[in-house]
Short mmCIF file of C-alpha atoms in Angstrom, two decimals:
data_model
loop_
_atom_site.label_atom_id
_atom_site.label_comp_id
_atom_site.label_asym_id
_atom_site.label_seq_id
_atom_site.Cartn_x
_atom_site.Cartn_y
_atom_site.Cartn_z
CA UNK A 202 135.13 142.92 102.04
CA UNK A 203 137.99 143.37 100.60
CA UNK A 204 141.34 143.89 102.73
CA UNK A 205 143.98 143.41 100.08
CA UNK A 206 144.61 146.88 100.41
CA UNK A 207 143.31 147.73 104.04
CA UNK A 208 145.55 147.13 106.87
CA UNK A 209 143.90 145.12 108.52
CA UNK A 210 143.15 148.25 112.08
CA UNK A 211 140.49 149.72 109.10
CA UNK A 212 139.50 146.66 107.83
CA UNK A 213 138.13 145.61 111.12
CA UNK A 214 136.54 149.20 112.22
CA UNK A 215 134.37 149.75 108.97
CA UNK A 216 133.15 146.54 107.63
CA UNK A 217 130.48 145.94 110.53
CA UNK A 218 128.53 149.46 108.97
CA UNK A 219 129.77 147.80 105.89
CA UNK A 220 127.53 144.19 106.78
CA UNK A 221 124.50 145.86 108.05
CA UNK A 222 124.31 148.43 105.76
CA UNK A 223 123.66 145.15 103.05
CA UNK A 224 121.62 142.91 104.77
CA UNK A 225 119.10 145.94 105.47
CA UNK A 226 119.61 147.74 102.31
CA UNK A 227 122.28 145.88 99.66
CA UNK A 228 119.25 145.73 96.90
CA UNK A 229 119.80 149.47 96.80
CA UNK A 230 123.39 149.92 96.46
CA UNK A 231 125.50 149.88 93.35
CA UNK A 232 128.55 150.00 95.09
CA UNK A 233 130.33 151.31 98.27
CA UNK A 234 133.49 152.42 98.22
CA UNK A 235 136.86 153.49 101.08
CA UNK A 236 138.05 157.18 100.16
CA UNK A 237 141.28 159.81 101.58
CA UNK A 238 143.18 159.32 103.92
CA UNK A 239 142.11 155.90 104.81
CA UNK A 240 144.21 154.56 102.55
CA UNK A 241 147.49 157.08 102.95
CA UNK A 242 150.31 156.84 105.62
CA UNK A 243 148.61 159.45 106.96
CA UNK A 244 146.27 158.38 108.69
CA UNK A 245 145.93 157.73 112.81
CA UNK A 246 144.11 155.35 114.01
CA UNK A 247 143.82 157.68 117.22
CA UNK A 248 142.61 161.52 114.86
CA UNK A 249 141.71 159.73 111.30
CA UNK A 250 137.89 159.27 110.70
CA UNK A 251 137.09 155.98 108.04
CA UNK A 252 135.76 158.15 105.18
CA UNK A 253 133.39 156.14 102.28
CA UNK A 254 130.98 156.99 99.91
CA UNK A 255 127.33 154.85 98.85
CA UNK A 256 126.17 154.67 95.10
CA UNK A 257 122.74 153.96 95.34
CA UNK A 258 121.24 152.71 92.37
CA UNK A 259 118.68 155.75 93.22
CA UNK A 260 118.46 158.58 95.28
CA UNK A 261 115.84 156.71 98.81
CA UNK A 262 114.81 158.55 101.49
CA UNK A 263 114.41 155.34 103.73
CA UNK A 264 118.25 154.68 102.46
CA UNK A 265 119.01 158.22 104.77
CA UNK A 266 116.43 157.52 107.31
CA UNK A 267 118.16 153.63 108.36
CA UNK A 268 121.99 155.50 108.28
CA UNK A 269 120.77 158.14 110.68
CA UNK A 270 120.52 156.76 113.97
CA UNK A 271 123.64 154.76 112.81
CA UNK A 272 126.37 157.20 113.02
CA UNK A 273 127.13 158.74 116.85
CA UNK A 274 127.60 154.48 117.24
CA UNK A 275 129.46 154.20 114.35
CA UNK A 276 130.70 157.91 114.90
CA UNK A 277 132.18 156.26 118.33
CA UNK A 278 134.47 154.04 116.34
CA UNK A 279 135.80 157.24 113.69
CA UNK A 280 133.31 155.86 111.23
CA UNK A 281 131.96 159.10 109.51
CA UNK A 282 129.51 159.89 107.78
CA UNK A 283 129.02 158.40 104.13
CA UNK A 284 128.47 160.84 101.46
CA UNK A 285 125.66 159.29 99.30
CA UNK A 286 125.41 159.36 96.20
CA UNK A 287 124.31 158.06 92.27
CA UNK A 288 125.88 156.85 89.33
CA UNK A 289 123.09 160.25 87.76
CA UNK A 290 124.15 162.34 90.02
CA UNK A 291 128.40 162.08 89.02
CA UNK A 292 127.62 161.80 85.47
CA UNK A 293 125.82 165.74 86.61
CA UNK A 294 128.40 167.10 89.04
CA UNK A 295 132.11 166.07 87.23
CA UNK A 296 131.94 169.51 86.12
CA UNK A 297 131.19 171.62 89.19
CA UNK A 298 133.64 169.12 91.64
CA UNK A 299 135.86 168.50 89.45
CA UNK A 300 138.50 168.60 92.73
CA UNK A 301 136.34 166.36 94.31
CA UNK A 302 136.46 163.76 92.02
CA UNK A 303 139.60 164.12 91.12
CA UNK A 304 140.61 163.52 94.45
CA UNK A 305 138.18 159.77 94.89
CA UNK A 306 139.70 158.63 91.91
CA UNK A 307 143.04 158.79 93.32
CA UNK A 308 141.76 157.76 96.52
CA UNK A 309 139.30 155.61 96.56
CA UNK A 310 139.06 151.30 96.95
CA UNK A 311 136.02 149.72 96.24
CA UNK A 312 135.03 147.10 98.66
CA UNK A 313 130.94 145.85 96.91
CA UNK A 314 129.87 146.67 93.85
CA UNK A 315 131.22 147.95 90.57
CA UNK A 316 134.54 151.51 89.86
CA UNK A 317 132.10 153.91 89.06
CA UNK A 318 135.19 156.57 90.11
CA UNK A 319 137.95 154.15 88.60
CA UNK A 320 136.78 156.24 84.92
CA UNK A 321 135.31 159.63 85.46
CA UNK A 322 136.21 162.09 82.62
CA UNK A 323 137.55 164.62 84.56
CA UNK A 324 138.02 168.45 81.74
CA UNK A 325 140.30 170.16 83.10
CA UNK A 326 139.85 173.34 82.11
CA UNK A 327 136.15 172.90 84.32
CA UNK A 328 139.27 171.46 86.81
CA UNK A 329 141.66 174.99 86.22
CA UNK A 330 138.25 177.13 86.92
CA UNK A 331 137.25 175.32 90.27
CA UNK A 332 140.74 175.67 91.76
CA UNK A 333 140.83 178.69 90.46
CA UNK A 334 138.58 179.92 92.49
CA UNK A 335 139.00 177.63 95.63
CA UNK A 336 142.29 179.73 95.92
CA UNK A 337 140.20 183.09 95.54
CA UNK A 338 138.19 182.24 98.29
CA UNK A 339 141.37 180.59 100.74
CA UNK A 340 142.81 184.12 100.32
CA UNK A 341 139.43 185.36 101.33
CA UNK A 342 139.39 183.73 104.66
CA UNK A 343 142.63 183.76 105.79
CA UNK A 344 141.95 187.36 105.47
CA UNK A 345 139.38 187.18 108.32
CA UNK A 346 140.11 184.70 110.49
CA UNK A 347 143.59 187.33 110.38
CA UNK A 348 141.19 190.12 110.96
CA UNK A 349 139.27 187.90 113.34
CA UNK A 350 141.98 187.21 115.60
CA UNK A 351 142.58 190.41 116.85
CA UNK A 352 146.40 188.92 117.81
CA UNK A 353 145.13 186.28 119.49
CA UNK A 354 147.12 183.87 119.87
CA UNK A 355 145.15 180.70 120.96
CA UNK A 356 142.51 182.39 118.46
CA UNK A 357 145.16 182.73 115.21
CA UNK A 358 147.11 179.19 115.74
CA UNK A 359 143.37 177.25 115.50
CA UNK A 360 142.36 179.94 112.77
CA UNK A 361 144.89 178.57 110.88
CA UNK A 362 144.31 175.01 112.09
CA UNK A 363 141.21 173.93 110.94
CA UNK A 364 141.65 176.64 107.50
CA UNK A 365 144.68 174.17 105.94
CA UNK A 366 141.47 171.67 105.94
CA UNK A 367 140.46 170.58 101.95
CA UNK A 368 144.70 172.34 100.92
CA UNK A 369 145.69 168.82 99.90
CA UNK A 370 142.89 167.87 97.25
CA UNK A 371 143.31 170.77 95.91
CA UNK A 372 146.95 170.85 95.46
CA UNK A 373 146.77 167.12 93.85
CA UNK A 374 145.04 168.63 91.58
CA UNK A 375 147.20 171.83 90.70
CA UNK A 376 149.57 169.16 90.63
CA UNK A 377 147.96 167.37 87.59
CA UNK A 378 147.12 170.62 86.04
CA UNK A 379 150.77 171.75 86.14
CA UNK A 380 151.71 168.32 84.21
CA UNK A 381 151.94 165.41 86.41
CA UNK A 382 150.94 162.70 88.62
CA UNK A 383 150.37 163.51 91.82
CA UNK A 384 151.74 161.55 95.32
CA UNK A 385 148.70 159.93 97.42
CA UNK A 386 150.64 160.95 101.00
CA UNK A 387 150.79 164.63 102.42
CA UNK A 388 154.70 164.65 102.22
CA UNK A 389 155.10 164.45 99.04
CA UNK A 390 152.59 165.94 98.09
CA UNK A 391 154.21 169.30 99.80
CA UNK A 392 157.02 168.58 97.86
CA UNK A 393 156.20 167.73 94.17
CA UNK A 394 154.27 170.97 94.26
CA UNK A 395 156.79 172.92 95.34
CA UNK A 396 158.87 171.41 92.92
CA UNK A 397 156.43 171.30 89.42
CA UNK A 398 155.02 175.17 90.55
CA UNK A 399 158.30 176.76 91.69
CA UNK A 400 156.19 177.85 94.78
CA UNK A 401 157.47 177.33 98.44
CA UNK A 402 155.62 175.09 100.56
CA UNK A 403 157.01 175.39 104.28
CA UNK A 404 154.85 177.08 104.96
CA UNK A 405 151.57 174.96 104.74
CA UNK A 406 153.72 172.23 106.65
CA UNK A 407 154.77 174.76 109.92
CA UNK A 408 150.18 174.72 109.73
CA UNK A 409 149.74 170.51 109.35
CA UNK A 410 151.77 170.28 112.41
CA UNK A 411 149.51 172.67 114.35
CA UNK A 412 146.57 170.59 112.79
CA UNK A 413 148.65 167.52 114.12
CA UNK A 414 149.09 170.34 117.85
CA UNK A 415 152.88 169.47 117.80
CA UNK A 416 153.99 172.74 117.70
CA UNK A 417 152.67 176.37 119.77
CA UNK A 418 154.29 179.85 118.07
CA UNK A 419 154.47 182.81 119.67
CA UNK A 420 152.03 185.65 118.17
CA UNK A 421 155.27 186.76 116.21
CA UNK A 422 155.62 183.87 115.07
CA UNK A 423 152.18 183.52 113.90
CA UNK A 424 152.50 186.64 112.32
CA UNK A 425 155.59 185.48 110.25
CA UNK A 426 153.13 182.45 109.19
CA UNK A 427 149.80 184.71 108.22
CA UNK A 428 152.49 186.26 105.18
CA UNK A 429 154.10 183.19 104.54
CA UNK A 430 150.72 181.26 103.86
CA UNK A 431 149.17 183.96 101.77
CA UNK A 432 152.04 184.61 99.87
CA UNK A 433 151.91 180.97 99.38
CA UNK A 434 148.47 180.74 98.26
CA UNK A 435 148.32 184.44 96.17
CA UNK A 436 151.34 183.07 93.80
CA UNK A 437 149.55 179.32 93.83
CA UNK A 438 146.46 181.17 92.44
CA UNK A 439 148.51 183.75 89.99
CA UNK A 440 150.25 180.38 88.59
CA UNK A 441 146.78 178.62 87.76
CA UNK A 442 144.70 181.71 86.76
CA UNK A 443 147.56 181.63 83.50
CA UNK A 444 146.71 178.46 83.07
CA UNK A 445 145.86 178.38 79.43
CA UNK A 446 143.64 174.96 79.32
#
């Protein structure tokens, strides 16, 4: 296991899981990759999961049946169920999930086998299309969450914090479309997004703090958050829609 770029605690937690799947099914496995926040300074050992991708030479349902009972044991160690893919699936899905694959190319560490994510050809036209779609979907979701909360402070705060999942990969993709190489860490991503788009990102920092339960705003403050949140997403949507890619 390549431990050079992994924090010691992350390596120690993941290695028993890696050893187990290799001991029982190494012949099926093309490669294994740590992905996401475990490779950034945003990783919190108390609350963050270790995410990974297991690439099989070809799909084998027996391997899934082997993995399923391990979930409870390793879940307690905050090791999330790995994404299971094959090289063929990756090749055929780049145009469908360009945001997700771009994020993996930027944040992954191969701990076994060949680095299948190193040289993926992700077309910016596909990336722009998914960014536009994601922003429009998130605007619809934000409207529904605000209405459904019916003025309840706790429900609204929870809805905002839960809605933020998946935003950083989206923001990194927008930064790339606007001509910059995106950073790896959340604070840097938000700063660069504001720099390249001109859209104020302070509201996203507020929502991140809600997610971390660092603040307890009033319903009046949350109403202002909703307005700023909605305006920022709408502006990003207009910018993305106008890109000639």
